[in-house]
Short mmCIF file of C-alpha atoms in Angstrom, two decimals:
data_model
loop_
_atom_site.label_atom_id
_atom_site.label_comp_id
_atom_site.label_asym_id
_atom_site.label_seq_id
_atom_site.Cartn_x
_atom_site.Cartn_y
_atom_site.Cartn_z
CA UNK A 1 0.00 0.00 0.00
CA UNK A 2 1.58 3.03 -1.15
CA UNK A 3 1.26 6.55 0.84
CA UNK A 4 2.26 9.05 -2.02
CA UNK A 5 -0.72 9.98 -3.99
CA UNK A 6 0.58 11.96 -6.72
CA UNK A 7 1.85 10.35 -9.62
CA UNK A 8 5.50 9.33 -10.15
CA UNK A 9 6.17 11.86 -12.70
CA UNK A 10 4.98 14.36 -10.69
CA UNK A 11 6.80 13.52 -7.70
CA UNK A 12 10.04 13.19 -10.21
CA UNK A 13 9.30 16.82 -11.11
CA UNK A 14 8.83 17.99 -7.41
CA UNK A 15 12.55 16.44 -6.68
CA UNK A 16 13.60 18.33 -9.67
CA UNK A 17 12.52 21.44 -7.45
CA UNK A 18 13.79 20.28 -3.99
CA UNK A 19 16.62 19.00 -5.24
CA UNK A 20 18.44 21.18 -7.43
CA UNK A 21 16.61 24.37 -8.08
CA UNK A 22 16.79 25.04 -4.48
CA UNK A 23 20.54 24.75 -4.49
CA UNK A 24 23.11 27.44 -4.58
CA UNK A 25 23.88 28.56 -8.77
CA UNK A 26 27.58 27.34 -9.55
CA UNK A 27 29.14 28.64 -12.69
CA UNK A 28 28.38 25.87 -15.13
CA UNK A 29 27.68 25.41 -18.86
CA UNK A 30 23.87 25.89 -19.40
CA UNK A 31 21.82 22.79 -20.21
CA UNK A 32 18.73 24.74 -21.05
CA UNK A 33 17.40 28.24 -20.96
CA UNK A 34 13.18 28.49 -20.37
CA UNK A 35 11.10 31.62 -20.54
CA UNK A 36 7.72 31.91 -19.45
CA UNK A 37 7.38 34.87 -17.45
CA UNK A 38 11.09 35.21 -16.38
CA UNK A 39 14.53 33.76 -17.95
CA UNK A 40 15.57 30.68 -16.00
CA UNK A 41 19.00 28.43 -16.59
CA UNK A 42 19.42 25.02 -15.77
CA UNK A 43 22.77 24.30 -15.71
CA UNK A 44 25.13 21.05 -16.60
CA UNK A 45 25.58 21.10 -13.39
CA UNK A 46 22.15 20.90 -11.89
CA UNK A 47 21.47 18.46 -14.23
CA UNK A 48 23.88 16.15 -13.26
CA UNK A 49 22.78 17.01 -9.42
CA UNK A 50 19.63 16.21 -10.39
CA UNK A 51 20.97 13.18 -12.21
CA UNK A 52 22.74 12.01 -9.00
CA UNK A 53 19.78 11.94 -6.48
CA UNK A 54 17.34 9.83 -8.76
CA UNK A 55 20.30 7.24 -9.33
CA UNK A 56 20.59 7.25 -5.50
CA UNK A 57 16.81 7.15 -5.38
CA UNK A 58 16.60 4.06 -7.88
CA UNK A 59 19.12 2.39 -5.67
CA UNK A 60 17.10 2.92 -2.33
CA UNK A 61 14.02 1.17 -4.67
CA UNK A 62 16.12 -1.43 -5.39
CA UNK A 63 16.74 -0.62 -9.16
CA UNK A 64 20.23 -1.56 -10.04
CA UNK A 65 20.23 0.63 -13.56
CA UNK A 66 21.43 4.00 -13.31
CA UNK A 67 20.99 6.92 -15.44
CA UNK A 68 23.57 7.13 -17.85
CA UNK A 69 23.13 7.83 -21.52
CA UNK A 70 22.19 10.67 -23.71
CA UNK A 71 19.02 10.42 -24.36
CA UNK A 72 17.92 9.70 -20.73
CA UNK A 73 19.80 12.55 -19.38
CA UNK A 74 18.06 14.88 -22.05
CA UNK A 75 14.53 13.21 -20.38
CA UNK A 76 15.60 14.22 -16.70
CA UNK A 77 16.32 17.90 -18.65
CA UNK A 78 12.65 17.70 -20.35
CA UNK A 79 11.12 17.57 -16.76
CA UNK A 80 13.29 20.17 -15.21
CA UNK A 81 11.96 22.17 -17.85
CA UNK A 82 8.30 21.69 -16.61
CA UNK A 83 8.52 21.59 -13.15
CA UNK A 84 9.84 25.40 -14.22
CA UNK A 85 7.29 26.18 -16.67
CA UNK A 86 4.68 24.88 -13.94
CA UNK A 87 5.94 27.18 -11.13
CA UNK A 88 6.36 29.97 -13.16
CA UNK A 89 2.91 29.62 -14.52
CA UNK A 90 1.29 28.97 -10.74
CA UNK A 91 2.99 31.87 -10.20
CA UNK A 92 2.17 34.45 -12.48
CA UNK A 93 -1.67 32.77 -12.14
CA UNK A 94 -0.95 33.83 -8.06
CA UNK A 95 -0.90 30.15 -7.26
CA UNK A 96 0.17 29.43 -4.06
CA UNK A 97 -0.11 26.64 -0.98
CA UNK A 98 -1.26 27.98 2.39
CA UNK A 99 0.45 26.51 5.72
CA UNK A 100 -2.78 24.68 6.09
CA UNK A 101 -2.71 23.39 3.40
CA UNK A 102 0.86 21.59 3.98
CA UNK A 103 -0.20 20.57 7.26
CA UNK A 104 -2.94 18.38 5.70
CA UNK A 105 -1.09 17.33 3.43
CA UNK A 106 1.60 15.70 5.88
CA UNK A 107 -1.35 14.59 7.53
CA UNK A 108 -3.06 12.33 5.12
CA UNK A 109 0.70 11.47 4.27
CA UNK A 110 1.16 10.13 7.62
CA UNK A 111 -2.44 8.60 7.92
CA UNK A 112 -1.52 6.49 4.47
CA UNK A 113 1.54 5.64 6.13
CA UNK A 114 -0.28 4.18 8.94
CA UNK A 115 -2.42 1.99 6.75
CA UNK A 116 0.74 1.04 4.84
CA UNK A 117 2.92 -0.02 8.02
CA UNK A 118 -0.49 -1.71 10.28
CA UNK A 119 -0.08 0.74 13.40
CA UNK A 120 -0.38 4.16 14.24
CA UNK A 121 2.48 6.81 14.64
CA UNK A 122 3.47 9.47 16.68
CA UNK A 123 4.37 12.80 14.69
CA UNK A 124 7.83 12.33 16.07
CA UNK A 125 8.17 8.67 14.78
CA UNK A 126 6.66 9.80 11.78
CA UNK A 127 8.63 12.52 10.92
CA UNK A 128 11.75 10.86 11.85
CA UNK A 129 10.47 8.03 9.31
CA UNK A 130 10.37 10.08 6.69
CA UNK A 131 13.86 11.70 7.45
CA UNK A 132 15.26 8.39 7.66
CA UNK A 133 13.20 7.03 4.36
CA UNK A 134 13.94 9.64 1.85
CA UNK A 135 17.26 11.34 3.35
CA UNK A 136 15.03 15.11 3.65
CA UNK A 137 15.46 17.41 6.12
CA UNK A 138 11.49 17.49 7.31
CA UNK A 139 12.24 21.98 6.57
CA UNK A 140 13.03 20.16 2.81
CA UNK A 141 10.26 17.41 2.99
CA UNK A 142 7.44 20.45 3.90
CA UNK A 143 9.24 22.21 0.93
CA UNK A 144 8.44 19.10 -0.98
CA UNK A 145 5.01 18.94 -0.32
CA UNK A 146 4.72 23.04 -1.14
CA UNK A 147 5.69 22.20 -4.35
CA UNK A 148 3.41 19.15 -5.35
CA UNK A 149 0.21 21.54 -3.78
CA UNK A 150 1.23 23.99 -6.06
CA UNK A 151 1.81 22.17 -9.05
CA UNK A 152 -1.67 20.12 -8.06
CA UNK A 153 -3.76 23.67 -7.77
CA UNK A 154 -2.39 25.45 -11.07
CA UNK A 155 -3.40 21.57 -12.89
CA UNK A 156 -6.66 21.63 -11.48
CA UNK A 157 -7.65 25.39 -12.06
CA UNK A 158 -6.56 24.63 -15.72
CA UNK A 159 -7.82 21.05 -16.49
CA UNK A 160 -10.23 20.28 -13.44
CA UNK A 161 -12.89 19.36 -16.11
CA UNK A 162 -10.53 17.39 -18.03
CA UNK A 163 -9.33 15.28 -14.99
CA UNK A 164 -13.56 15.15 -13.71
CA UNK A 165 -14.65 13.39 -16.89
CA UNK A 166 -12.03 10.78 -16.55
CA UNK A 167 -12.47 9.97 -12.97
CA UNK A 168 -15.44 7.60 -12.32
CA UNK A 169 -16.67 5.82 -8.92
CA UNK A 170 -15.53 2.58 -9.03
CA UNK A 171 -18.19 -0.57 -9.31
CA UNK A 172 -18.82 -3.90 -6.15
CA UNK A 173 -17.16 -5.61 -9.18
CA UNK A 174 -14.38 -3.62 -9.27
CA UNK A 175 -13.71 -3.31 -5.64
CA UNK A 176 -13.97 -7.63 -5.24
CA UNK A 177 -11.84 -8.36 -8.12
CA UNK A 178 -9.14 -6.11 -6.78
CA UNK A 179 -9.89 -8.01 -3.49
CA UNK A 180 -9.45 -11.41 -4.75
CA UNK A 181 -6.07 -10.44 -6.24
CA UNK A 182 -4.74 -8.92 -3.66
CA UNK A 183 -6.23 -11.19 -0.71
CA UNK A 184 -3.11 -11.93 0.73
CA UNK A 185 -1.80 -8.30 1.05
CA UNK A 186 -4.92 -7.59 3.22
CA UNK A 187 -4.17 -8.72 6.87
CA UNK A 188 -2.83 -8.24 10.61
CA UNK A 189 0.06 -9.03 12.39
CA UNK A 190 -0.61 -10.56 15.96
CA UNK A 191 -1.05 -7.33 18.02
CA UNK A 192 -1.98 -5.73 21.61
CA UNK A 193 -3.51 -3.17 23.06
CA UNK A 194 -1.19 -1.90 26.29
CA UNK A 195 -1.46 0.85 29.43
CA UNK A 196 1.61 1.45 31.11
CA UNK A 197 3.36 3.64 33.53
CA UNK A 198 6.63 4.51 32.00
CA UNK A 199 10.35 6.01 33.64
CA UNK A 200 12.12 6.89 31.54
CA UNK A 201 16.17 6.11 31.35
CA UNK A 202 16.97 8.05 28.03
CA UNK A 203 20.04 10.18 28.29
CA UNK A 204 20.23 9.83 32.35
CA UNK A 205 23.60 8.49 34.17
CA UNK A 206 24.22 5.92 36.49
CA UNK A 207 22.60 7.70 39.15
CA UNK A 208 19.32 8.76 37.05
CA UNK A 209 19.08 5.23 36.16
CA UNK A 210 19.37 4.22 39.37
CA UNK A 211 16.74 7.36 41.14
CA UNK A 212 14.04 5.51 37.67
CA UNK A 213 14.85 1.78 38.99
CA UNK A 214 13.63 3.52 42.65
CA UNK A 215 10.60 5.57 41.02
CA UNK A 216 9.01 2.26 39.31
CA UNK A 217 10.08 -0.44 42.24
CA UNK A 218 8.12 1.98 44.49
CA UNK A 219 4.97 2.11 42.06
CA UNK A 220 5.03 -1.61 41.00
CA UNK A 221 4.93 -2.42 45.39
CA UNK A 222 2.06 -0.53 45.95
CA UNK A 223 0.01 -1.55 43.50
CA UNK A 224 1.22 -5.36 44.51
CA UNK A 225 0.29 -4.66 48.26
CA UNK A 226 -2.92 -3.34 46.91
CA UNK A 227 -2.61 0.11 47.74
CA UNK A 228 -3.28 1.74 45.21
CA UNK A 229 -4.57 0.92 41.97
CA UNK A 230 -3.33 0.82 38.39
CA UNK A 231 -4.82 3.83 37.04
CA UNK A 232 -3.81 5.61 40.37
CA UNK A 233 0.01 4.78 40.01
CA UNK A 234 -0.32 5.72 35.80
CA UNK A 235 -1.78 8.91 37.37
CA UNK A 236 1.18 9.41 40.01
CA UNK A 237 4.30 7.71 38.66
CA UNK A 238 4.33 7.87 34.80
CA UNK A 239 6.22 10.23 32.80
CA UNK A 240 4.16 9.58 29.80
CA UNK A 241 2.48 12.94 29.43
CA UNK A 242 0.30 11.88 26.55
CA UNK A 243 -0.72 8.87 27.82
CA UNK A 244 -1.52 9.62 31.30
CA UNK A 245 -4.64 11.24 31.01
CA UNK A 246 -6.11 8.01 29.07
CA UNK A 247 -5.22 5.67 32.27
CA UNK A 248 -1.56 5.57 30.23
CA UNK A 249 -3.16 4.01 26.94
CA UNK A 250 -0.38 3.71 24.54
CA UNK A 251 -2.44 2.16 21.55
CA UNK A 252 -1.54 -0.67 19.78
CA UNK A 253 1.64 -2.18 18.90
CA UNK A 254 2.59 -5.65 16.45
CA UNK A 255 4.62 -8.03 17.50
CA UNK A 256 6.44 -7.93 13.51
CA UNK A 257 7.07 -4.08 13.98
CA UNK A 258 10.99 -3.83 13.40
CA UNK A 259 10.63 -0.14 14.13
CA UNK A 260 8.73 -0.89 17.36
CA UNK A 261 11.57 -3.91 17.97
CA UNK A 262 14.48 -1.57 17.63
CA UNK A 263 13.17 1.20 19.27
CA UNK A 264 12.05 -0.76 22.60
CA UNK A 265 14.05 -3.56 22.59
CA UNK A 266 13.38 -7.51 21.32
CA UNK A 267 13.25 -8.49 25.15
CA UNK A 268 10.59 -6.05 26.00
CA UNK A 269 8.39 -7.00 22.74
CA UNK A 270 8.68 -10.48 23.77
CA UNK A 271 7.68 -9.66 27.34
CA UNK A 272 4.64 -8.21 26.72
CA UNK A 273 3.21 -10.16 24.06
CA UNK A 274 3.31 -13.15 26.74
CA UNK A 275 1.10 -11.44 28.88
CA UNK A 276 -2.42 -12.23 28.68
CA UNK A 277 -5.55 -9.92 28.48
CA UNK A 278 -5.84 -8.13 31.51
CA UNK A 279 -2.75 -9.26 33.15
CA UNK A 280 -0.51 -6.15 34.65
CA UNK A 281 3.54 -7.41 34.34
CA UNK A 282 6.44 -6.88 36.58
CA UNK A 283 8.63 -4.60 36.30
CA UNK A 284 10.12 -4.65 32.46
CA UNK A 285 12.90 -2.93 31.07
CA UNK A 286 13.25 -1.56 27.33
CA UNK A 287 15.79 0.46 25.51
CA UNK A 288 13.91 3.46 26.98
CA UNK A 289 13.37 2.69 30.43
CA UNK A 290 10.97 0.95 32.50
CA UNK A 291 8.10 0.30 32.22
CA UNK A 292 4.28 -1.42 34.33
CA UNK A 293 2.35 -2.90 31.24
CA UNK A 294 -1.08 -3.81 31.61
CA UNK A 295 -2.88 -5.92 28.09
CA UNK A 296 -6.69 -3.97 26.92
CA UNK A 297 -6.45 -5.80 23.99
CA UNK A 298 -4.93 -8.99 21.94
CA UNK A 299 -5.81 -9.00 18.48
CA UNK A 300 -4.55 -12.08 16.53
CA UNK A 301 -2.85 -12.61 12.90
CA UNK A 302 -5.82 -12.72 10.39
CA UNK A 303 -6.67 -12.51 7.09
CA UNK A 304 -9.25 -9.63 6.65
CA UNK A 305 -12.00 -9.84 4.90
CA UNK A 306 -13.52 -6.66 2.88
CA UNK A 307 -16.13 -5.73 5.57
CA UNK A 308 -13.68 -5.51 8.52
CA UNK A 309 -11.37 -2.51 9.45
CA UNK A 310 -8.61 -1.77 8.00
CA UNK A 311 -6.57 -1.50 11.41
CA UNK A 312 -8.56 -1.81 15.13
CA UNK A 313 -8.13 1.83 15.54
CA UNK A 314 -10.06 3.07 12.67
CA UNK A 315 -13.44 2.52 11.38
CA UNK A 316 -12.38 2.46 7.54
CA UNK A 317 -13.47 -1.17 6.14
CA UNK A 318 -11.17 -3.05 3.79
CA UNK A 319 -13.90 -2.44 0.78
CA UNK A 320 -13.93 0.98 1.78
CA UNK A 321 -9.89 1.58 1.91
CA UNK A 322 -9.78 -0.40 -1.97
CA UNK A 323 -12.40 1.70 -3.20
CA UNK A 324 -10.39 4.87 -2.39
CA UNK A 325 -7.29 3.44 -3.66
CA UNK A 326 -9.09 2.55 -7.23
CA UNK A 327 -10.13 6.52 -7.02
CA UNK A 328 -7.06 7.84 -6.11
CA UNK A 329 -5.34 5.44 -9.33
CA UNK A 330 -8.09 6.95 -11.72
CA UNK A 331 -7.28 10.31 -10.33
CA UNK A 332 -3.52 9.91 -10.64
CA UNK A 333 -4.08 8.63 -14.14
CA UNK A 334 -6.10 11.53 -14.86
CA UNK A 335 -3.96 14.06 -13.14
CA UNK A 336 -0.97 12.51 -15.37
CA UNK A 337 -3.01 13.22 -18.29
CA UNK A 338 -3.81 16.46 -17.70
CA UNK A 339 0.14 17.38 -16.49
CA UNK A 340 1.13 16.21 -19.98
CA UNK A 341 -1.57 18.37 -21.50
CA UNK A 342 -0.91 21.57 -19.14
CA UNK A 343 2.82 21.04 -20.31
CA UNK A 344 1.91 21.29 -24.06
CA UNK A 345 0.35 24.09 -23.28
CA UNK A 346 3.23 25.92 -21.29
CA UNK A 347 5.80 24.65 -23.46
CA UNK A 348 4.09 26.01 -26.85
CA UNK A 349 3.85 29.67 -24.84
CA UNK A 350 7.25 29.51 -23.91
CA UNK A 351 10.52 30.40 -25.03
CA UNK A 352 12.63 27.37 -24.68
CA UNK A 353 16.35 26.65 -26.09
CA UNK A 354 18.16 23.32 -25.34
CA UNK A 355 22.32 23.35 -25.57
CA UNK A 356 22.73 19.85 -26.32
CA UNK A 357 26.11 19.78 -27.46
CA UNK A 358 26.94 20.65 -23.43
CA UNK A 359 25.83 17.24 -22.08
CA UNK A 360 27.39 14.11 -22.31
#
């Protein structure tokens, strides 16, 4: 299940813009010169930037073949030429992408990643996923996403009924077909629901450590000797600010979560996935600290069928999540469409001139 929802050539031309436009000029041999409403130059240089970071990109994908001859280096130059014939027409149509409108965007980003990955995220894991994953800063990433709501807006003011009339809802057929081929991708890891009161050791010494191993022996005894209760030492003893005013709910986690495995230790996963519903553990420790766990929740590995949720925490259905993803293809093959056609358009307005004898 894949989070972006633009198409690739669109996301190609948005790295164009993150990439290399945003870098420092260097005194190069110009590659192209494009004129809509201003003179730009891309230069040799910025090609071969640009160059660089897909072959590093098709590497991270897996794709062993690297950029490297003529004619697909003169490709890469064709779409640096739109993505600047795009921005330069959003902007002289007063185009632009409000803050709120990058938030959301990051948002349903991050809410696709979910579904992708089978648990929820914090905004810190998530944004340090997405540092890790593509190698952005998240100042560059939010950059990123400026540039695809841009380049989505000035498409849609100029082709919206273009991109309507190819975009219809898809059919039961449709949506149970796509089911049956993809049966196997639809399913959940064994996974629990967990409270906890949580110390924390991260970045403490010897003696921090130590004054934590005190702070959580002293909780665990008096809930043991019964005087006080769980949700009384959450409320007293956990650090867990975001968790402690829902009796220290921390959500779900899956048992197959590498991320969850190296951030909290194999030990600790293993602990607490041999507790049973209801039961409150001993002490535990983690990479993090330690921790009181007590089980909501055990959900176990299934199949899903197309009328249950995508993951416990949300109410979207299986049928439901494959009917948006058949929409959001038709859309993408629409909005592809239409990028080709707004990029006729801009290039037959434009004043373009191509030094081909300068690249290699």
């Amino acid at each position: 299940m894949n989070y972006k929802k633009i198409t690739i050539f669109l996301v190609l031309l948005t790295l164009v813009g993150s990439l290399v436009f945003g870098q420092a000029l260097m005194i190069s041999k110009p590659a192209a010169s494009v004129f809509l409403t201003e003179t730009e130059t891309i230069t040799v240089k910025q090609l071969e930037a640009q160059i660089s970071a897909l072959n590093t990109l098709r590497l991270r994908s897996g794709q062993q073949t690297a950029i490297t001859s003529k004619s697909e280096k003169l490709e890469i130059l064709d779409m640096m030429i739109s993505d600047l014939l795009i921005m330069q027409g959003a902007d002289r149509d007063g185009i632009i992408a409000e803050e709120s409108e990058i938030d959301n965007a990051v948002a349903n980003q991050k809410a696709q990643y979910e579904q992708q990955k089978r648990r929820p995220y914090t905004d810190t894991e998530f944004r340090n996923e997405v540092i890790r994953e593509t190698g952005y800063t998240w100042e560059r990433y939010r950059g990123q996403m400026e540039r695809q709501i841009i380049q989505q807006k000035y498409i849609l003011a100029k082709k919206q009924a273009e991109i309507q009339s190819m975009v219809k809802m898809p059919e039961n057929s449709d949506i149970e077909a796509f089911y049956r081929q993809n049966k196997t991708q639809f399913s959940n890891p064994d996974m629990l629901r967990y409270s906890q009161v949580f110390i924390s050791t991260m970045n403490k010494d010897a003696a921090g450590r130590k004054e934590a191993e005190t702070k959580i022996n002293e909780a665990y005894r008096r809930y043991q000797n019964g005087s006080m209760t769980f949700e009384q030492i959450v409320n007293d003893y956990t650090e867990d600010q975001n968790a402690k005013y829902r009796n220290g709910d921390s959500g779900y986690i899956a048992y197959s979560d590498p991320n969850a495995t190296a951030y909290l230790g194999k030990n600790f996963m293993d602990d607490i996935f041999e507790l049973s519903n209801g039961e409150v553990s001993r002490v535990l420790i983690s990479n993090i600290g330690y921790h009181i766990v007590k089980i909501t929740d055990i959900r176990e590995a299934k199949l899903l069928g197309l009328d249950d949720t995508v993951l416990p925490t949300v109410t979207q259905t299986v049928r439901e999540y494959i009917a948006q993803q058949l929409i959001l293809k038709a859309q993408n093959n629409a909005l592809s469409a239409a990028l080709n056609s707004l990029v006729a358009d801009l290039k037959r307005d434009a004043d373009i001139t191509i030094f081909e004898d300068n690249i290699e």
